[in-house]
Short mmCIF file of N, CA and C in Angstrom, two decimals:
data_model
loop_
_atom_site.label_atom_id
_atom_site.label_comp_id
_atom_site.label_asym_id
_atom_site.label_seq_id
_atom_site.Cartn_x
_atom_site.Cartn_y
_atom_site.Cartn_z
N MET X 1 -135.93 234.54 22.80
CA MET X 1 -136.32 233.15 22.83
C MET X 1 -135.44 232.38 23.82
N GLU X 2 -135.99 231.31 24.32
CA GLU X 2 -135.23 230.44 25.21
C GLU X 2 -134.13 229.72 24.43
N THR X 3 -133.05 229.43 25.09
CA THR X 3 -131.90 228.78 24.47
C THR X 3 -132.30 227.45 23.82
N LEU X 4 -133.06 226.63 24.52
CA LEU X 4 -133.45 225.34 23.98
C LEU X 4 -134.33 225.49 22.74
N VAL X 5 -135.20 226.48 22.73
CA VAL X 5 -136.06 226.74 21.57
C VAL X 5 -135.22 227.16 20.37
N ILE X 6 -134.22 228.00 20.61
CA ILE X 6 -133.33 228.43 19.53
C ILE X 6 -132.56 227.22 18.99
N LEU X 7 -132.06 226.37 19.90
CA LEU X 7 -131.35 225.16 19.47
C LEU X 7 -132.26 224.29 18.60
N GLU X 8 -133.47 224.07 19.03
CA GLU X 8 -134.40 223.24 18.26
C GLU X 8 -134.69 223.86 16.89
N THR X 9 -134.81 225.18 16.84
CA THR X 9 -135.04 225.87 15.57
C THR X 9 -133.85 225.71 14.64
N ILE X 10 -132.65 225.90 15.18
CA ILE X 10 -131.42 225.73 14.40
C ILE X 10 -131.36 224.32 13.81
N LEU X 11 -131.60 223.32 14.65
CA LEU X 11 -131.52 221.93 14.19
C LEU X 11 -132.57 221.63 13.14
N GLN X 12 -133.76 222.16 13.31
CA GLN X 12 -134.83 221.94 12.34
C GLN X 12 -134.46 222.52 10.98
N ILE X 13 -133.96 223.74 10.98
CA ILE X 13 -133.57 224.39 9.72
C ILE X 13 -132.40 223.63 9.08
N PHE X 14 -131.42 223.26 9.89
CA PHE X 14 -130.25 222.54 9.40
C PHE X 14 -130.68 221.20 8.79
N ARG X 15 -131.54 220.49 9.47
CA ARG X 15 -132.06 219.21 9.00
C ARG X 15 -132.79 219.37 7.66
N GLU X 16 -133.64 220.39 7.58
CA GLU X 16 -134.44 220.61 6.36
C GLU X 16 -133.60 221.08 5.19
N ASP X 17 -132.68 222.03 5.45
CA ASP X 17 -131.84 222.57 4.37
C ASP X 17 -130.73 221.60 3.96
N GLY X 18 -130.25 220.84 4.92
CA GLY X 18 -129.18 219.89 4.65
C GLY X 18 -127.78 220.48 4.73
N TYR X 19 -127.70 221.76 4.98
CA TYR X 19 -126.38 222.40 5.10
C TYR X 19 -126.54 223.76 5.77
N THR X 20 -125.40 224.31 6.19
CA THR X 20 -125.34 225.69 6.65
C THR X 20 -124.13 226.33 6.00
N HIS X 21 -124.31 227.57 5.54
CA HIS X 21 -123.22 228.26 4.85
C HIS X 21 -123.43 229.76 4.98
N VAL X 22 -122.40 230.42 5.47
CA VAL X 22 -122.38 231.89 5.52
C VAL X 22 -121.41 232.32 4.42
N GLN X 23 -121.86 233.24 3.57
CA GLN X 23 -121.04 233.68 2.45
C GLN X 23 -119.66 234.11 2.93
N GLY X 24 -118.64 233.63 2.24
CA GLY X 24 -117.26 233.95 2.58
C GLY X 24 -116.63 232.98 3.56
N TYR X 25 -117.41 232.01 4.05
CA TYR X 25 -116.92 231.02 5.01
C TYR X 25 -117.21 229.61 4.46
N ASN X 26 -116.69 228.62 5.14
CA ASN X 26 -116.89 227.23 4.71
C ASN X 26 -118.34 226.79 4.87
N ARG X 27 -118.69 225.79 4.10
CA ARG X 27 -120.02 225.18 4.14
C ARG X 27 -119.94 223.90 4.98
N PHE X 28 -121.00 223.64 5.74
CA PHE X 28 -121.07 222.45 6.57
C PHE X 28 -122.37 221.72 6.27
N GLY X 29 -122.28 220.41 6.07
CA GLY X 29 -123.44 219.61 5.73
C GLY X 29 -124.01 218.86 6.92
N TYR X 30 -125.30 218.64 6.86
CA TYR X 30 -125.98 217.85 7.89
C TYR X 30 -125.82 216.37 7.56
N ILE X 31 -125.37 215.59 8.54
CA ILE X 31 -125.26 214.15 8.37
C ILE X 31 -126.34 213.44 9.18
N LYS X 32 -126.30 213.65 10.50
CA LYS X 32 -127.30 213.03 11.37
C LYS X 32 -127.21 213.63 12.77
N GLU X 33 -128.17 213.24 13.60
CA GLU X 33 -128.18 213.66 15.00
C GLU X 33 -128.13 212.43 15.89
N THR X 34 -127.57 212.61 17.07
CA THR X 34 -127.63 211.61 18.12
C THR X 34 -128.45 212.23 19.25
N ASN X 35 -128.49 211.58 20.39
CA ASN X 35 -129.22 212.15 21.52
C ASN X 35 -128.58 213.42 22.07
N SER X 36 -127.28 213.60 21.81
CA SER X 36 -126.59 214.73 22.42
C SER X 36 -125.76 215.57 21.46
N SER X 37 -125.83 215.25 20.15
CA SER X 37 -124.99 216.00 19.21
C SER X 37 -125.55 215.93 17.80
N VAL X 38 -124.97 216.77 16.96
CA VAL X 38 -125.26 216.73 15.53
C VAL X 38 -123.93 216.47 14.83
N ILE X 39 -123.97 215.63 13.82
CA ILE X 39 -122.77 215.30 13.05
C ILE X 39 -122.81 216.13 11.76
N VAL X 40 -121.72 216.86 11.51
CA VAL X 40 -121.65 217.70 10.32
C VAL X 40 -120.48 217.27 9.44
N SER X 41 -120.66 217.45 8.14
CA SER X 41 -119.55 217.24 7.22
C SER X 41 -118.86 218.60 7.06
N ARG X 42 -117.55 218.55 6.94
CA ARG X 42 -116.77 219.77 6.77
C ARG X 42 -116.28 219.86 5.34
N GLN X 43 -116.32 221.06 4.82
CA GLN X 43 -115.85 221.31 3.46
C GLN X 43 -114.37 220.96 3.34
N ASP X 44 -113.61 221.27 4.36
CA ASP X 44 -112.16 221.06 4.33
C ASP X 44 -111.69 220.15 5.45
N GLY X 45 -112.36 219.03 5.65
CA GLY X 45 -111.91 218.14 6.72
C GLY X 45 -112.85 216.99 6.95
N GLN X 46 -112.66 216.34 8.09
CA GLN X 46 -113.43 215.15 8.43
C GLN X 46 -114.76 215.53 9.08
N ASP X 47 -115.70 214.59 9.02
CA ASP X 47 -116.98 214.77 9.70
C ASP X 47 -116.72 215.02 11.18
N THR X 48 -117.56 215.88 11.77
CA THR X 48 -117.34 216.32 13.14
C THR X 48 -118.62 216.24 13.94
N SER X 49 -118.50 215.75 15.16
CA SER X 49 -119.62 215.72 16.09
C SER X 49 -119.62 217.01 16.91
N ILE X 50 -120.77 217.66 16.96
CA ILE X 50 -120.88 218.90 17.73
C ILE X 50 -121.93 218.70 18.81
N ALA X 51 -121.51 218.75 20.05
CA ALA X 51 -122.40 218.54 21.18
C ALA X 51 -123.44 219.66 21.27
N PHE X 52 -124.67 219.27 21.56
CA PHE X 52 -125.72 220.27 21.74
C PHE X 52 -125.36 221.26 22.84
N ASP X 53 -124.65 220.78 23.87
CA ASP X 53 -124.24 221.68 24.96
C ASP X 53 -123.34 222.79 24.45
N LYS X 54 -122.47 222.49 23.49
CA LYS X 54 -121.59 223.52 22.92
C LYS X 54 -122.40 224.53 22.11
N ILE X 55 -123.40 224.04 21.39
CA ILE X 55 -124.25 224.96 20.62
C ILE X 55 -125.05 225.84 21.57
N LYS X 56 -125.55 225.27 22.66
CA LYS X 56 -126.29 226.07 23.64
C LYS X 56 -125.38 227.11 24.29
N LEU X 57 -124.13 226.75 24.55
CA LEU X 57 -123.16 227.71 25.09
C LEU X 57 -122.97 228.87 24.11
N ALA X 58 -122.89 228.55 22.82
CA ALA X 58 -122.73 229.59 21.80
C ALA X 58 -123.97 230.47 21.70
N ILE X 59 -125.14 229.88 21.82
CA ILE X 59 -126.39 230.65 21.80
C ILE X 59 -126.40 231.63 22.96
N ASP X 60 -126.03 231.15 24.13
CA ASP X 60 -125.98 232.03 25.31
C ASP X 60 -124.92 233.12 25.14
N ALA X 61 -123.83 232.79 24.46
CA ALA X 61 -122.78 233.78 24.21
C ALA X 61 -123.32 234.92 23.35
N VAL X 62 -124.11 234.59 22.33
CA VAL X 62 -124.71 235.62 21.47
C VAL X 62 -125.69 236.47 22.27
N LYS X 63 -126.38 235.85 23.21
CA LYS X 63 -127.31 236.62 24.06
C LYS X 63 -126.54 237.63 24.91
N ILE X 64 -125.33 237.27 25.32
CA ILE X 64 -124.50 238.16 26.13
C ILE X 64 -123.81 239.21 25.27
N ASP X 65 -123.28 238.77 24.12
CA ASP X 65 -122.52 239.65 23.23
C ASP X 65 -123.03 239.47 21.80
N ARG X 66 -123.98 240.29 21.42
CA ARG X 66 -124.63 240.16 20.11
C ARG X 66 -123.66 240.37 18.94
N SER X 67 -122.51 240.98 19.18
CA SER X 67 -121.55 241.20 18.10
C SER X 67 -120.98 239.89 17.56
N ILE X 68 -121.04 238.82 18.36
CA ILE X 68 -120.56 237.51 17.92
C ILE X 68 -121.24 237.10 16.63
N TYR X 69 -122.51 237.42 16.51
CA TYR X 69 -123.30 237.02 15.34
C TYR X 69 -122.68 237.52 14.04
N HIS X 70 -122.05 238.68 14.09
CA HIS X 70 -121.46 239.27 12.89
C HIS X 70 -119.93 239.18 12.84
N ASN X 71 -119.29 238.92 13.97
CA ASN X 71 -117.83 239.01 14.04
C ASN X 71 -117.07 237.76 13.62
N GLY X 72 -117.75 236.71 13.24
CA GLY X 72 -117.08 235.52 12.74
C GLY X 72 -116.81 234.47 13.79
N PRO X 73 -116.39 233.31 13.33
CA PRO X 73 -116.19 232.16 14.21
C PRO X 73 -115.20 232.38 15.35
N SER X 74 -114.15 233.14 15.10
CA SER X 74 -113.13 233.32 16.14
C SER X 74 -113.67 234.05 17.37
N SER X 75 -114.78 234.77 17.20
CA SER X 75 -115.34 235.49 18.35
C SER X 75 -115.89 234.53 19.41
N LEU X 76 -116.12 233.28 19.06
CA LEU X 76 -116.60 232.29 20.04
C LEU X 76 -115.48 231.80 20.95
N ARG X 77 -114.25 232.02 20.58
CA ARG X 77 -113.12 231.57 21.40
C ARG X 77 -113.13 232.21 22.78
N ASN X 78 -113.62 233.43 22.88
CA ASN X 78 -113.70 234.10 24.18
C ASN X 78 -114.65 233.39 25.14
N PHE X 79 -115.46 232.48 24.62
CA PHE X 79 -116.41 231.73 25.43
C PHE X 79 -116.03 230.25 25.52
N GLY X 80 -114.77 229.96 25.19
CA GLY X 80 -114.25 228.60 25.34
C GLY X 80 -114.61 227.64 24.23
N ILE X 81 -115.08 228.16 23.11
CA ILE X 81 -115.42 227.30 21.98
C ILE X 81 -114.30 227.40 20.95
N THR X 82 -113.54 226.32 20.82
CA THR X 82 -112.42 226.26 19.88
C THR X 82 -112.52 224.99 19.06
N HIS X 83 -111.84 224.93 17.97
CA HIS X 83 -111.74 223.79 17.06
C HIS X 83 -113.03 223.52 16.29
N ILE X 84 -114.16 223.75 16.93
CA ILE X 84 -115.45 223.55 16.26
C ILE X 84 -116.21 224.87 16.17
N ASN X 85 -115.48 225.97 16.34
CA ASN X 85 -116.15 227.28 16.35
C ASN X 85 -116.73 227.65 14.98
N SER X 86 -116.10 227.23 13.90
CA SER X 86 -116.63 227.58 12.57
C SER X 86 -117.99 226.96 12.28
N PRO X 87 -118.15 225.63 12.47
CA PRO X 87 -119.49 225.09 12.21
C PRO X 87 -120.54 225.60 13.21
N ILE X 88 -120.15 225.81 14.44
CA ILE X 88 -121.12 226.32 15.42
C ILE X 88 -121.55 227.73 15.04
N TRP X 89 -120.60 228.58 14.67
CA TRP X 89 -120.96 229.95 14.29
C TRP X 89 -121.87 229.95 13.07
N SER X 90 -121.59 229.06 12.13
CA SER X 90 -122.44 228.96 10.95
C SER X 90 -123.85 228.51 11.33
N LEU X 91 -123.95 227.58 12.26
CA LEU X 91 -125.26 227.14 12.74
C LEU X 91 -126.02 228.29 13.41
N LEU X 92 -125.32 229.09 14.19
CA LEU X 92 -125.97 230.23 14.85
C LEU X 92 -126.64 231.16 13.85
N ARG X 93 -126.04 231.26 12.68
CA ARG X 93 -126.53 232.19 11.66
C ARG X 93 -127.77 231.67 10.92
N LEU X 94 -128.22 230.47 11.24
CA LEU X 94 -129.42 229.93 10.61
C LEU X 94 -130.68 230.63 11.11
N VAL X 95 -130.61 231.25 12.28
CA VAL X 95 -131.75 232.00 12.80
C VAL X 95 -131.37 233.47 12.87
N PRO X 96 -132.33 234.37 12.68
CA PRO X 96 -132.01 235.80 12.72
C PRO X 96 -131.55 236.26 14.11
N LEU X 97 -130.73 237.27 14.11
CA LEU X 97 -130.21 237.82 15.37
C LEU X 97 -131.35 238.23 16.30
N SER X 98 -132.44 238.69 15.75
CA SER X 98 -133.58 239.12 16.57
C SER X 98 -134.16 238.00 17.42
N ASP X 99 -133.92 236.74 17.04
CA ASP X 99 -134.41 235.61 17.82
C ASP X 99 -133.62 235.38 19.10
N TYR X 100 -132.44 235.99 19.17
CA TYR X 100 -131.60 235.82 20.35
C TYR X 100 -132.01 236.81 21.43
#
């Protein structure tokens, strides 16, 4: 699938479910979207804005290295995604790996 289509699918699921959670990791709640980002609540911290461009970068990273999907949030660091890697990785898991 195209990166933008995957992003739209992720956002739609996140919006409808109201949260994203991978077993064994923190849960992140949906707050709202802006023109360029989604605002998430953190289980262990303050609400965070995540730019759509960062999510698209992570989607492309999974297309390059499919192991990211299973290897946890820290695997996104190799692609320059830090500090917000946990909620982004959790968002990536809203769609099946086969969609990438």
